[in-house]
Short mmCIF file of C-alpha atoms in Angstrom, two decimals:
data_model
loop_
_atom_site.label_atom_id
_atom_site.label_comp_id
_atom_site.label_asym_id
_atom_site.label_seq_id
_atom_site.Cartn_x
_atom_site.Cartn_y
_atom_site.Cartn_z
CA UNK A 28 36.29 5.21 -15.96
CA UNK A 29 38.94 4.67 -18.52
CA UNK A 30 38.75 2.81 -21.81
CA UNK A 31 41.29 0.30 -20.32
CA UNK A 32 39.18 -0.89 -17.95
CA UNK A 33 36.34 -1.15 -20.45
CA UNK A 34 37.17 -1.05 -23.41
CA UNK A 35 34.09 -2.13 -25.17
CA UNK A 36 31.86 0.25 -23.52
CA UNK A 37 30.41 1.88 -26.81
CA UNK A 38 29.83 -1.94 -27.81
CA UNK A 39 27.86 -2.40 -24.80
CA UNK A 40 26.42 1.31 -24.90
CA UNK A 41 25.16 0.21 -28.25
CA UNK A 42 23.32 -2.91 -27.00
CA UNK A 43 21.47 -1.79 -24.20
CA UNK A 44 20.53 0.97 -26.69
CA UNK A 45 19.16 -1.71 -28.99
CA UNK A 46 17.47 -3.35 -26.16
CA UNK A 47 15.78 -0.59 -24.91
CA UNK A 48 14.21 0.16 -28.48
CA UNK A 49 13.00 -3.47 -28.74
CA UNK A 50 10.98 -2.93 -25.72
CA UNK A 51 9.67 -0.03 -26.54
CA UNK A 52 8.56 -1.17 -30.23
CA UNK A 53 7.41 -4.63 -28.30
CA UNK A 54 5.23 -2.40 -25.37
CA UNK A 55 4.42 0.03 -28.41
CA UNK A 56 6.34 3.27 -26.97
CA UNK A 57 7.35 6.28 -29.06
CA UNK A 58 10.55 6.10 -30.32
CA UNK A 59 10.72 9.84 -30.19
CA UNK A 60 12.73 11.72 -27.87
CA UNK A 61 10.51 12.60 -25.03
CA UNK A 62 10.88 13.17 -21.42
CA UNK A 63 9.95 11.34 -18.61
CA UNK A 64 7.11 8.81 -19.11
CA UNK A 65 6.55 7.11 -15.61
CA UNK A 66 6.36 8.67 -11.96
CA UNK A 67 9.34 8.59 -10.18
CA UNK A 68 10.03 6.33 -6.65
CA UNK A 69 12.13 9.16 -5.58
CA UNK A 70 9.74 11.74 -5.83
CA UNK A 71 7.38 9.83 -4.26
CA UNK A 72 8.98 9.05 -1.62
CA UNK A 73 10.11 12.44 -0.87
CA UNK A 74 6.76 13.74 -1.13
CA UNK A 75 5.62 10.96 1.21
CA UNK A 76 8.10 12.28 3.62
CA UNK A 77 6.87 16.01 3.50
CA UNK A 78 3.16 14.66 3.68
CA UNK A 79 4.05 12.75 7.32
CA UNK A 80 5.87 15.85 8.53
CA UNK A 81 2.58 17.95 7.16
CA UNK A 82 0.14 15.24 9.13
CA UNK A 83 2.39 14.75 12.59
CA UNK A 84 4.62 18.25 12.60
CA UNK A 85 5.95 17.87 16.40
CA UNK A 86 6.82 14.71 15.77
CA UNK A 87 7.41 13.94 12.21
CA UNK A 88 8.53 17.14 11.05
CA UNK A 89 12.02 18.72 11.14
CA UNK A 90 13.33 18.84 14.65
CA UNK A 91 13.98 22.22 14.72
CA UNK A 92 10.39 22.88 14.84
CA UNK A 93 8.17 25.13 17.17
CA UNK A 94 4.74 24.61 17.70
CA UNK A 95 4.07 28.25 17.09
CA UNK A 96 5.14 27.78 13.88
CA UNK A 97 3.34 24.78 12.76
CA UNK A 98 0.75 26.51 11.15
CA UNK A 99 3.26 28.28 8.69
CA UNK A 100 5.25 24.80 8.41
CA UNK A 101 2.35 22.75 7.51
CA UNK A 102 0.91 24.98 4.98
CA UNK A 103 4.49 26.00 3.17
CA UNK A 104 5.01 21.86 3.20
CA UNK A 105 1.64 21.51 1.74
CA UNK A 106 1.91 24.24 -1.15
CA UNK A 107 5.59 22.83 -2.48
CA UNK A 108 4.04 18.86 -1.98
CA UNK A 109 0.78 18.96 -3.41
CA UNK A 110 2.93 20.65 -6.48
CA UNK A 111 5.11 18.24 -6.81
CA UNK A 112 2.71 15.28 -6.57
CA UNK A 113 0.61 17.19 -8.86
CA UNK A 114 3.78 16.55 -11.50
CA UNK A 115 3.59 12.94 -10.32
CA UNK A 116 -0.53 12.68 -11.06
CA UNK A 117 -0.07 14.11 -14.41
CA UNK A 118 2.68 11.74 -15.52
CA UNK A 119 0.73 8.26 -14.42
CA UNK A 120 -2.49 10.46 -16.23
CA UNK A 121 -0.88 10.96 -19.80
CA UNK A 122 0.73 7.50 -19.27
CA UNK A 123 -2.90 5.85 -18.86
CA UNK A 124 -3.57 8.29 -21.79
CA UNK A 125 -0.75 6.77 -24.15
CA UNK A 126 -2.33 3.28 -23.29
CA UNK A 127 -6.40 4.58 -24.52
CA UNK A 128 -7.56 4.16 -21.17
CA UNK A 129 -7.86 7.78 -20.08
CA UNK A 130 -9.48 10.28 -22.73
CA UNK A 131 -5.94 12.50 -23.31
CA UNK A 132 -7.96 16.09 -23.65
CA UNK A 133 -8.76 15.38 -19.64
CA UNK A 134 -5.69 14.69 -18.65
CA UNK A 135 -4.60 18.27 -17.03
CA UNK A 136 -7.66 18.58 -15.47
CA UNK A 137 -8.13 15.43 -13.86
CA UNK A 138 -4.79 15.92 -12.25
CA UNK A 139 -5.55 19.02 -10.68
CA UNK A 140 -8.94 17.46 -9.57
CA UNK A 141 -7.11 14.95 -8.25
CA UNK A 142 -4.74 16.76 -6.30
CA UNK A 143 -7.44 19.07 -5.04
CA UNK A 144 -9.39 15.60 -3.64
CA UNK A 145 -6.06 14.38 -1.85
CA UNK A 146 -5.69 17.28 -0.13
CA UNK A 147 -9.34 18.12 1.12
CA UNK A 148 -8.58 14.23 2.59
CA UNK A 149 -6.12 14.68 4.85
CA UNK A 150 -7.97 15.73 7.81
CA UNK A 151 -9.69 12.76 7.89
CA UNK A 152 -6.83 10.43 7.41
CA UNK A 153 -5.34 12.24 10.45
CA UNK A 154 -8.27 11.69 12.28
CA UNK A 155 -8.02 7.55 11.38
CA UNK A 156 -4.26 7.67 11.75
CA UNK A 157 -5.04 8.90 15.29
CA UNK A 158 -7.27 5.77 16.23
CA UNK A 159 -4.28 3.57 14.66
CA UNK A 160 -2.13 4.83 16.82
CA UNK A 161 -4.02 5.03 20.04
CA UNK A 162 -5.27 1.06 18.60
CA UNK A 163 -0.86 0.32 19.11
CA UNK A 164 -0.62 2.21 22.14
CA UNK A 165 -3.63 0.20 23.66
CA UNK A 166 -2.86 -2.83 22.58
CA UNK A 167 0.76 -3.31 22.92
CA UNK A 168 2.18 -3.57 27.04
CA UNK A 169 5.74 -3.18 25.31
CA UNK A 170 4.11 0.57 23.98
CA UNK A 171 5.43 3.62 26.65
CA UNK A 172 3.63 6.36 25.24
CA UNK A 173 1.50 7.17 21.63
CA UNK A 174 4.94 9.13 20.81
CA UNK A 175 6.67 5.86 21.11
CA UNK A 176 4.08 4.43 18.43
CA UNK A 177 4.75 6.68 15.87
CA UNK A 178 8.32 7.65 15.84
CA UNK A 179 8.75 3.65 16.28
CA UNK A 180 6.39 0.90 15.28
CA UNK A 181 6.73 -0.13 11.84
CA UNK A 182 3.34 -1.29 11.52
CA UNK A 183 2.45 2.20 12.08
CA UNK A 184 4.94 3.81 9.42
CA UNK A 185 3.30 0.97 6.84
CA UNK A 186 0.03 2.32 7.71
CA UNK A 187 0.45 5.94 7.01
CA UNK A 188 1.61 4.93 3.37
CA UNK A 189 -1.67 2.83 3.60
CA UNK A 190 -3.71 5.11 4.27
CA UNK A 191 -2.49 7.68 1.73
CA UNK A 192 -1.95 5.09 -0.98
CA UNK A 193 -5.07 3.67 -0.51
CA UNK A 194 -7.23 7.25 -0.91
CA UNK A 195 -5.03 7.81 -4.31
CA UNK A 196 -6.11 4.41 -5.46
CA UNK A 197 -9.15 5.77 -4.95
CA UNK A 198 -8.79 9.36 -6.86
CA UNK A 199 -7.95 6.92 -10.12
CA UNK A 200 -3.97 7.06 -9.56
CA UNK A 201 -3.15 3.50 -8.96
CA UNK A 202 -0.07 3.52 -10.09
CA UNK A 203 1.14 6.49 -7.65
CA UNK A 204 -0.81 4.10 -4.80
CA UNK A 205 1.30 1.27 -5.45
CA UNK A 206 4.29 2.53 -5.93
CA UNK A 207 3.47 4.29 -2.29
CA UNK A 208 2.25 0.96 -0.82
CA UNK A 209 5.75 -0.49 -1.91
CA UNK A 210 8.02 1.85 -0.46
CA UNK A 211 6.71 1.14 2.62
CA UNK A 212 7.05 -2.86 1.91
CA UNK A 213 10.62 -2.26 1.18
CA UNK A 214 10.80 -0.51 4.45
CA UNK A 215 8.87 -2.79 6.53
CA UNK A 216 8.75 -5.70 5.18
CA UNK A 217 4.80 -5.51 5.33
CA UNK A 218 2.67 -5.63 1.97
CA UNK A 219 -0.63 -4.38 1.93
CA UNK A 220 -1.86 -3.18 -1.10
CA UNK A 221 -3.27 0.50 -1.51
CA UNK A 222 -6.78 -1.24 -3.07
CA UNK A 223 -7.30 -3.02 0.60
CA UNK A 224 -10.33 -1.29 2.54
CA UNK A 225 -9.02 -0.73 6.22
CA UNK A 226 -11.24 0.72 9.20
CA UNK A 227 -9.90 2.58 12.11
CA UNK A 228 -8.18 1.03 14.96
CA UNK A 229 -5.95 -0.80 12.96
CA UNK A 230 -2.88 -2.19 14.43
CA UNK A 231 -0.48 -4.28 13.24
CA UNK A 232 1.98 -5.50 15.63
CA UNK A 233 5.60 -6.36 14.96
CA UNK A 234 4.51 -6.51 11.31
CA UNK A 235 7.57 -8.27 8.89
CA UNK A 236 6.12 -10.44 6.83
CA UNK A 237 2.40 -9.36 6.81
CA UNK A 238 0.65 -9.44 3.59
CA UNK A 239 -3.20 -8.32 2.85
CA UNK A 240 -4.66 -8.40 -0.56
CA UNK A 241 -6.04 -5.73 -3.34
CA UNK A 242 -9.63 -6.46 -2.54
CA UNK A 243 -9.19 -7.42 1.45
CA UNK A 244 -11.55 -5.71 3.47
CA UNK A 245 -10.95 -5.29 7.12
CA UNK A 246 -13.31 -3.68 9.93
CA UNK A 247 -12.62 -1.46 13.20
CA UNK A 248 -10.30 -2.27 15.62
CA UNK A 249 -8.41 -5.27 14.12
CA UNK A 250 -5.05 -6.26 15.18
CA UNK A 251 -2.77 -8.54 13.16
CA UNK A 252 0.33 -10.06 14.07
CA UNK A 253 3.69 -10.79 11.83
CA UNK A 254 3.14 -12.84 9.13
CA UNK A 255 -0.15 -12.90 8.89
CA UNK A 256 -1.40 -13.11 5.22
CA UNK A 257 -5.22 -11.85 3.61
CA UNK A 258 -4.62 -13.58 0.72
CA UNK A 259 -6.31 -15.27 -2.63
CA UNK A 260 -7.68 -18.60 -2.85
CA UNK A 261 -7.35 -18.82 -6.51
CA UNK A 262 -6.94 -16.98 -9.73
CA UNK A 263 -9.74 -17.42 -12.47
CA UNK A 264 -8.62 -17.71 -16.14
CA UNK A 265 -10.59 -16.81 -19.46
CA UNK A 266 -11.15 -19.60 -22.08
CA UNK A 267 -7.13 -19.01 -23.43
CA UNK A 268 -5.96 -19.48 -20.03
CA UNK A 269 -5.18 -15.52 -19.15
CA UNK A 270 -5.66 -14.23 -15.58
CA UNK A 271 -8.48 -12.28 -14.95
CA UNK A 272 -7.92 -9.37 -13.47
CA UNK A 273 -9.72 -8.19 -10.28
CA UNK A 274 -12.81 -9.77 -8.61
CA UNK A 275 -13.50 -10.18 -4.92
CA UNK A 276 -10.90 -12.55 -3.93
CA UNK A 277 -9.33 -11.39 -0.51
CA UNK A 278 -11.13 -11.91 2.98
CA UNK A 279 -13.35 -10.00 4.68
CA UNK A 280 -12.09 -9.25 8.12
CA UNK A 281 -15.22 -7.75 10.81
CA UNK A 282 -14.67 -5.51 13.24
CA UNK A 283 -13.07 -7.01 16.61
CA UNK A 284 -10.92 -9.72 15.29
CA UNK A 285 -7.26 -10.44 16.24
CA UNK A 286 -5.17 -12.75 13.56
CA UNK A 287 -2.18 -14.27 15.57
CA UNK A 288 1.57 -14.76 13.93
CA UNK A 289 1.79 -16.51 10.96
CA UNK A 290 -1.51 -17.09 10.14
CA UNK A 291 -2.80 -17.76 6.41
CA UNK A 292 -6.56 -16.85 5.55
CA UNK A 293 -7.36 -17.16 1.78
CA UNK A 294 -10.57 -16.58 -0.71
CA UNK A 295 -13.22 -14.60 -0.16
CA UNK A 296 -14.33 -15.57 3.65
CA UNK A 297 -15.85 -14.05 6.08
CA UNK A 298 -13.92 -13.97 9.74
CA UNK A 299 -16.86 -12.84 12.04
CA UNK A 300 -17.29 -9.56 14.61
CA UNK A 301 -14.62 -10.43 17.72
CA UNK A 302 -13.04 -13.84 16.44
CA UNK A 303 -9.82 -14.59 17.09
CA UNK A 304 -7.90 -16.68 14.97
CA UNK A 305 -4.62 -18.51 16.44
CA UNK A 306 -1.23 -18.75 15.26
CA UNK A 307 -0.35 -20.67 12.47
CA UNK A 308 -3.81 -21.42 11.73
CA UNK A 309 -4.74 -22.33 7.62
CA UNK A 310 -7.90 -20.81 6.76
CA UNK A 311 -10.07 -20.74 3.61
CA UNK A 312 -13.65 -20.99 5.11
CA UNK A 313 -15.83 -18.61 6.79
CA UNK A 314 -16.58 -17.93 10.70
CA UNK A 315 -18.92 -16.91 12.60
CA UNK A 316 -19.07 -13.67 15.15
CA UNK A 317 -16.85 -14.50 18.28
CA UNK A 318 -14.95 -17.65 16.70
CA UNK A 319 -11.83 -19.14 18.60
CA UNK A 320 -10.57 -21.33 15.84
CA UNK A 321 -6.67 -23.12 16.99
CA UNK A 322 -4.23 -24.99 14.33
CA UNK A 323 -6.04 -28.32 14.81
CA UNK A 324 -9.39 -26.42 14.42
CA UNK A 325 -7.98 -25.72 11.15
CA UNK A 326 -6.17 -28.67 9.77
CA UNK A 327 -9.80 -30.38 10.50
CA UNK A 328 -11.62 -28.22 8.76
CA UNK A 329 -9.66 -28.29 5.63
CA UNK A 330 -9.19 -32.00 5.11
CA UNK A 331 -11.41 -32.51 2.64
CA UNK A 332 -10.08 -28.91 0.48
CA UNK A 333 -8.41 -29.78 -2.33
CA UNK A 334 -6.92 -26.52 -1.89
CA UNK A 335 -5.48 -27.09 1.81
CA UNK A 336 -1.84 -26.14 1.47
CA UNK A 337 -1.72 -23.89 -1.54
CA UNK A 338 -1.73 -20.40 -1.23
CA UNK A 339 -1.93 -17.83 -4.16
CA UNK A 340 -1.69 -13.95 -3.63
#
């Protein structure tokens, strides 16, 4: 671009310069020149990529592929991923390291232990991606074939990230989890957080709009419609009025249950084995095993909650 179009760009060069080392003396960052100090979305999301193409080959995979050569596919994708998200591990590692809450002399180590753990997983989040998508195929009329599920629903495509988000959450990389679980929300317009526990079976159905909580924790064979939300009742404070951070706070969902469109269920409640909870309906108390509760079941129940109406995720 030409100076006569802007011709105060070393002016303006200058400033974001100076605002860039204010936040980094204000967040305590080295001024030093280093290189790159947070995983990358990029590289994430390409390695997600490889990793659904590595779990689904004939059907996720490039389309050139044979089935006689899945074998070879599937390993070469897993060698060149598991590198690279090895890279990814040991950036969010030496970040937590910069901020004193991982000891820095670990750091290498942990990453490869990490990586080692996330791969020696993936058979068994096959195996519960397979009972999600047999749980779409079954329950959805619309649904032509289990092919049709995967290459299509994006309740399904949210729930791979899930599932891999959620088992790096659990190897100590939340970071990496998130920004997994949010690639997928940009995609799909469905926000589940890679801390929510998730049985198999699950389907989510149509999907925009869904949103389930950090500490949500939902049983086998539950289907949830669009806009559904597993969300908090309330935040609790210290004495100087700063959030807490994490505490039970999302529902527990049991196995069985079916949560209809825009439905809104928050605090820590239980919804009981085979309920089924109706459209629309405002929820912050528990229910018990094989509940039918409707809108007006609802709006009776929560006259006398002060917190009928407010929702906090």
């Amino acid at each position: 671009m030409s100076a006569a179009v802007t011709p105060g760009l070393a002016d303006i060069v200058a400033q974001l310069r100076s605002a860039r080392e204010r936040w980094r003396d204000g967040q305590h960052r080295p001024r030093e020149a280093t290189g790159r100090e947070l995983p990358s979305r990029e590289a994430l999301s390409a390695i997600v990529s490889a990793l659904r193409g590595a779990l689904f080959p004939m059907r996720l995979g490039p389309p050139d592929l044979r089935q006689e050569n899945e074998d070879y596919y599937v390993g070469h994708t897993l060698d060149v991923t598991l590198g690279a998200l090895l890279t990814q591990v040991q950036l969010e590692l030496r970040y937590h390291a910069r901020q004193g809450s991982e000891p820095g002399a670990t750091t290498e180590a942990r990453a490869v232990d990490v990586v080692r753990s996330f791969g020696a997983a993936l058979p068994s989040i096959r195996e519960l991606l397979d009972s999600d998508v047999l749980a779409a195929y079954r329950g959805d009329p619309a649904a032509h074939s289990v092919d049709e599920v995967l290459l299509c629903y994006p309740g399904i495509h949210a729930v791979i990230h899930h599932r891999l988000a959620h088992q790096l959450h659990v190897l100590g990389v939340p970071l990496l989890a998130r920004i997994v679980a949010e690639l997928a929300h940009g995609e799909t317009g469905i926000d589940i957080h890679p801390g929510a526990r998730i049985g198999p079976g699950f389907f989510i159905d149509h999907g925009t709009g869904v949103v389930i909580g950090e500490t949500a924790e939902i049983g086998s064979n539950v289907r949830l419609y669009q806009a559904v939300t597993l969300g908090a009742k309330r935040f609790v404070t210290d004495d100087d009025g700063h959030l807490q951070k994490g505490g039970a706070r999302h529902p527990i969902v049991e196995d069985e249950v079916v949560i209809y469109a825009g439905a809104t269920i928050l605090g820590r409640v239980t919804i009981g084995r085979g309920s089924a909870i109706g459209g629309n309906v405002w929820l912050t108390r528990s229910v018990p095993p094989g509940s039918r509760i409707t809108q007006a079941q609802s709006r009776e129940g929560s006259r006398d909650d002060p917190d009928a109406g407010r929702s906090v995720l």
